[in-house]
PDB file of C-alpha atoms in Angstrom:
ATOM      1  CA  MET A   1      38.605 -76.659 -51.972  1.00 47.00           C
ATOM      2  CA  THR A   2      34.873 -76.118 -52.159  1.00 62.00           C
ATOM      3  CA  GLY A   3      33.027 -78.457 -54.475  1.00 87.00           C
ATOM      4  CA  ARG A   4      29.670 -78.493 -56.151  1.00 96.00           C
ATOM      5  CA  SER A   5      26.480 -80.420 -55.640  1.00 97.00           C
ATOM      6  CA  LEU A   6      23.346 -81.047 -57.673  1.00 97.00           C
ATOM      7  CA  GLU A   7      19.927 -82.511 -57.114  1.00 98.00           C
ATOM      8  CA  ILE A   8      19.508 -85.589 -59.293  1.00 98.00           C
ATOM      9  CA  ALA A   9      17.303 -88.675 -59.480  1.00 98.00           C
ATOM     10  CA  VAL A  10      18.226 -92.207 -58.520  1.00 98.00           C
ATOM     11  CA  ARG A  11      16.211 -95.175 -59.672  1.00 98.00           C
ATOM     12  CA  ARG A  12      15.608 -98.731 -58.574  1.00 98.00           C
ATOM     13  CA  GLY A  13      13.121-100.647 -60.694  1.00 96.00           C
ATOM     14  CA  GLU A  14      10.072 -98.420 -61.035  1.00 96.00           C
ATOM     15  CA  GLU A  15      10.989 -96.282 -57.999  1.00 97.00           C
ATOM     16  CA  THR A  16      12.609 -92.920 -58.780  1.00 98.00           C
ATOM     17  CA  VAL A  17      13.613 -90.708 -55.853  1.00 98.00           C
ATOM     18  CA  PRO A  18      15.626 -87.510 -55.377  1.00 98.00           C
ATOM     19  CA  ALA A  19      19.247 -87.546 -54.298  1.00 99.00           C
ATOM     20  CA  THR A  20      22.057 -85.057 -53.910  1.00 99.00           C
ATOM     21  CA  ILE A  21      25.377 -85.743 -55.584  1.00 99.00           C
ATOM     22  CA  GLY A  22      28.435 -83.678 -54.778  1.00 98.00           C
ATOM     23  CA  TRP A  23      32.053 -83.618 -55.879  1.00 98.00           C
ATOM     24  CA  ARG A  24      35.137 -81.834 -54.630  1.00 98.00           C
ATOM     25  CA  ARG A  25      38.923 -81.825 -54.831  1.00 96.00           C
ATOM     26  CA  GLU A  26      40.764 -83.300 -51.889  1.00 95.00           C
ATOM     27  CA  GLY A  27      44.402 -82.461 -52.445  1.00 94.00           C
ATOM     28  CA  TRP A  28      45.267 -83.994 -55.805  1.00 94.00           C
ATOM     29  CA  ARG A  29      42.326 -86.432 -55.677  1.00 97.00           C
ATOM     30  CA  TYR A  30      38.549 -86.125 -56.090  1.00 98.00           C
ATOM     31  CA  ALA A  31      35.758 -87.086 -53.709  1.00 98.00           C
ATOM     32  CA  VAL A  32      32.188 -87.861 -54.759  1.00 99.00           C
ATOM     33  CA  THR A  33      29.311 -88.088 -52.283  1.00 99.00           C
ATOM     34  CA  ILE A  34      25.705 -89.118 -52.836  1.00 99.00           C
ATOM     35  CA  SER A  35      22.890 -88.947 -50.334  1.00 98.00           C
ATOM     36  CA  SER A  36      19.201 -89.800 -50.383  1.00 98.00           C
ATOM     37  CA  ALA A  37      16.493 -90.569 -47.871  1.00 98.00           C
ATOM     38  CA  ARG A  38      16.393 -94.103 -49.358  1.00 97.00           C
ATOM     39  CA  PHE A  39      20.001 -95.153 -48.601  1.00 97.00           C
ATOM     40  CA  ASP A  40      22.996 -94.253 -46.464  1.00 96.00           C
ATOM     41  CA  THR A  41      25.322 -91.507 -47.678  1.00 98.00           C
ATOM     42  CA  ILE A  42      28.181 -92.854 -49.773  1.00 99.00           C
ATOM     43  CA  ASP A  43      31.516 -91.073 -50.112  1.00 98.00           C
ATOM     44  CA  GLU A  44      34.371 -92.268 -52.333  1.00 99.00           C
ATOM     45  CA  ILE A  45      37.755 -90.804 -53.231  1.00 98.00           C
ATOM     46  CA  ALA A  46      39.781 -91.576 -56.358  1.00 98.00           C
ATOM     47  CA  ASP A  47      42.418 -90.077 -58.633  1.00 98.00           C
ATOM     48  CA  ASP A  48      39.697 -88.449 -60.763  1.00 98.00           C
ATOM     49  CA  ALA A  49      36.024 -87.570 -60.378  1.00 98.00           C
ATOM     50  CA  PHE A  50      34.821 -90.112 -62.949  1.00 98.00           C
ATOM     51  CA  GLU A  51      36.538 -92.962 -61.102  1.00 98.00           C
ATOM     52  CA  ALA A  52      35.135 -91.740 -57.769  1.00 99.00           C
ATOM     53  CA  LEU A  53      31.670 -91.688 -59.386  1.00 99.00           C
ATOM     54  CA  CYS A  54      32.183 -95.261 -60.626  1.00 99.00           C
ATOM     55  CA  ARG A  55      33.135 -96.323 -57.093  1.00 99.00           C
ATOM     56  CA  VAL A  56      30.005 -94.688 -55.654  1.00 99.00           C
ATOM     57  CA  ARG A  57      27.951 -96.471 -58.307  1.00 99.00           C
ATOM     58  CA  GLY A  58      29.675 -99.699 -57.279  1.00 98.00           C
ATOM     59  CA  HIS A  59      28.088 -99.390 -53.825  1.00 98.00           C
ATOM     60  CA  LEU A  60      24.580 -98.697 -55.133  1.00 98.00           C
ATOM     61  CA  GLU A  61      24.316-100.907 -58.212  1.00 98.00           C
ATOM     62  CA  PRO A  62      24.309-104.232 -56.305  1.00 98.00           C
ATOM     63  CA  LEU A  63      21.281-102.837 -54.429  1.00 97.00           C
ATOM     64  CA  GLY A  64      19.540-102.075 -57.733  1.00 98.00           C
ATOM     65  CA  TRP A  65      20.050 -98.293 -57.696  1.00 98.00           C
ATOM     66  CA  ARG A  66      21.108 -96.363 -60.807  1.00 98.00           C
ATOM     67  CA  ILE A  67      22.458 -92.807 -60.541  1.00 98.00           C
ATOM     68  CA  SER A  68      20.891 -90.529 -63.146  1.00 98.00           C
ATOM     69  CA  VAL A  69      23.858 -88.505 -64.369  1.00 99.00           C
ATOM     70  CA  VAL A  70      25.343 -88.226 -67.854  1.00 99.00           C
ATOM     71  CA  GLY A  71      28.501 -89.980 -66.617  1.00 99.00           C
ATOM     72  CA  ALA A  72      26.416 -93.148 -66.120  1.00 99.00           C
ATOM     73  CA  GLN A  73      25.081 -93.300 -69.681  1.00 98.00           C
ATOM     74  CA  MET A  74      26.057 -96.208 -71.919  1.00 96.00           C
ATOM     75  CA  ASP A  75      27.801 -94.065 -74.553  1.00 97.00           C
ATOM     76  CA  VAL A  76      29.880 -91.870 -72.205  1.00 98.00           C
ATOM     77  CA  TRP A  77      33.475 -92.601 -71.189  1.00 97.00           C
ATOM     78  CA  PRO A  78      36.531 -90.398 -70.483  1.00 96.00           C
ATOM     79  CA  SER A  79      39.898 -90.662 -72.177  1.00 93.00           C
ATOM     80  CA  GLY A  80      43.078 -90.819 -70.139  1.00 92.00           C
ATOM     81  CA  MET A  81      43.938 -87.274 -71.173  1.00 94.00           C
ATOM     82  CA  VAL A  82      40.531 -85.949 -70.073  1.00 92.00           C
ATOM     83  CA  ARG A  83      41.001 -87.687 -66.736  1.00 95.00           C
ATOM     84  CA  ASP A  84      44.529 -86.354 -66.261  1.00 94.00           C
ATOM     85  CA  GLN A  85      43.972 -82.799 -67.455  1.00 94.00           C
ATOM     86  CA  GLY A  86      40.358 -82.253 -66.447  1.00 94.00           C
ATOM     87  CA  GLY A  87      40.063 -84.404 -63.368  1.00 96.00           C
ATOM     88  CA  GLY A  88      37.464 -86.665 -64.964  1.00 97.00           C
ATOM     89  CA  LEU A  89      34.762 -84.014 -64.643  1.00 98.00           C
ATOM     90  CA  ARG A  90      34.039 -84.347 -68.355  1.00 98.00           C
ATOM     91  CA  ALA A  91      33.934 -87.362 -70.644  1.00 98.00           C
ATOM     92  CA  TYR A  92      33.373 -88.111 -74.301  1.00 97.00           C
ATOM     93  CA  ARG A  93      30.113 -89.111 -75.901  1.00 97.00           C
ATOM     94  CA  VAL A  94      31.380 -92.146 -77.834  1.00 94.00           C
ATOM     95  CA  GLY A  95      29.634 -93.215 -81.027  1.00 90.00           C
ATOM     96  CA  THR A  96      30.232 -96.410 -82.960  1.00 86.00           C
ATOM     97  CA  ASP A  97      32.163 -94.567 -85.669  1.00 89.00           C
ATOM     98  CA  ARG A  98      33.789 -91.631 -83.874  1.00 87.00           C
ATOM     99  CA  ILE A  99      34.470 -89.994 -80.553  1.00 89.00           C
ATOM    100  CA  GLY A 100      32.004 -87.166 -80.071  1.00 91.00           C
ATOM    101  CA  ASP A 101      31.771 -84.097 -77.902  1.00 95.00           C
ATOM    102  CA  LEU A 102      32.780 -83.703 -74.286  1.00 97.00           C
ATOM    103  CA  VAL A 103      29.912 -83.803 -71.793  1.00 98.00           C
ATOM    104  CA  ASP A 104      29.697 -82.939 -68.097  1.00 98.00           C
ATOM    105  CA  VAL A 105      29.837 -86.148 -66.049  1.00 98.00           C
ATOM    106  CA  PHE A 106      27.573 -84.882 -63.241  1.00 98.00           C
ATOM    107  CA  GLU A 107      24.900 -83.304 -65.449  1.00 98.00           C
ATOM    108  CA  PRO A 108      21.498 -84.781 -64.489  1.00 98.00           C
ATOM    109  CA  ALA A 109      20.204 -87.375 -66.956  1.00 98.00           C
ATOM    110  CA  ASP A 110      16.951 -89.173 -67.671  1.00 97.00           C
ATOM    111  CA  PRO A 111      16.832 -92.251 -65.384  1.00 96.00           C
ATOM    112  CA  GLU A 112      15.841 -94.363 -68.418  1.00 96.00           C
ATOM    113  CA  THR A 113      19.208 -93.661 -70.077  1.00 97.00           C
ATOM    114  CA  VAL A 114      21.680 -94.847 -67.422  1.00 98.00           C
ATOM    115  CA  THR A 115      23.278 -98.236 -66.869  1.00 98.00           C
ATOM    116  CA  THR A 116      25.733-100.090 -64.642  1.00 98.00           C
ATOM    117  CA  VAL A 117      29.463 -99.405 -64.562  1.00 98.00           C
ATOM    118  CA  GLU A 118      30.136-102.920 -65.858  1.00 98.00           C
ATOM    119  CA  ALA A 119      27.806-102.549 -68.859  1.00 98.00           C
ATOM    120  CA  GLN A 120      29.063 -99.028 -69.560  1.00 98.00           C
ATOM    121  CA  ARG A 121      32.719-100.109 -69.471  1.00 96.00           C
ATOM    122  CA  ALA A 122      32.039-103.066 -71.790  1.00 97.00           C
ATOM    123  CA  GLU A 123      30.172-100.839 -74.241  1.00 96.00           C
ATOM    124  CA  ALA A 124      32.922 -98.202 -74.170  1.00 95.00           C
ATOM    125  CA  ASP A 125      35.526-100.891 -74.902  1.00 94.00           C
ATOM    126  CA  ARG A 126      33.382-102.193 -77.781  1.00 95.00           C
ATOM    127  CA  ARG A 127      32.887 -98.741 -79.273  1.00 94.00           C
ATOM    128  CA  PHE A 128      36.547 -97.733 -78.962  1.00 91.00           C
ATOM    129  CA  GLU A 129      37.486-100.998 -80.705  1.00 93.00           C
ATOM    130  CA  LEU A 130      35.055-100.255 -83.559  1.00 92.00           C
ATOM    131  CA  ILE A 131      36.578 -96.788 -83.967  1.00 91.00           C
ATOM    132  CA  ARG A 132      40.148 -98.172 -83.910  1.00 88.00           C
ATOM    133  CA  ASN A 133      39.257-100.808 -86.501  1.00 88.00           C
ATOM    134  CA  ALA A 134      37.581 -98.232 -88.748  1.00 82.00           C
ATOM    135  CA  ASP A 135      40.622 -95.954 -88.494  1.00 73.00           C
ATOM    136  CA  ALA A 136      42.929 -98.844 -89.422  1.00 71.00           C
ATOM    137  CA  HIS A 137      41.183 -99.353 -92.759  1.00 63.00           C
TER     138      HIS A 137
END
């Protein structure tokens, strides 16, 4: 199946450079590829596009690079249902009191607004816990 690609920014410290990120179905899985003149092309495959994106980020983050897409923002995380039914191409904007709207994971984002997978996962866990606790009362 043919996928899509977008021009985005990647950032390391004060250096922001262009990159191309692409995603495609490969059978029942998803592949995500990122390329830039500043690093080797990275290609990862996972059960959903969000997980493949996280794996790509896992290659770049130890080198200081941050991928400027909405799916790398602190307050964005997919539910299991979104991953299963939508392939992880969309995720929720998660507030501290409610789960918000769905957003496109690969939409370009301001480089100032993205974080690491580890920090994003921890923040998503914290926010989901706040929402669960609020719902329990």
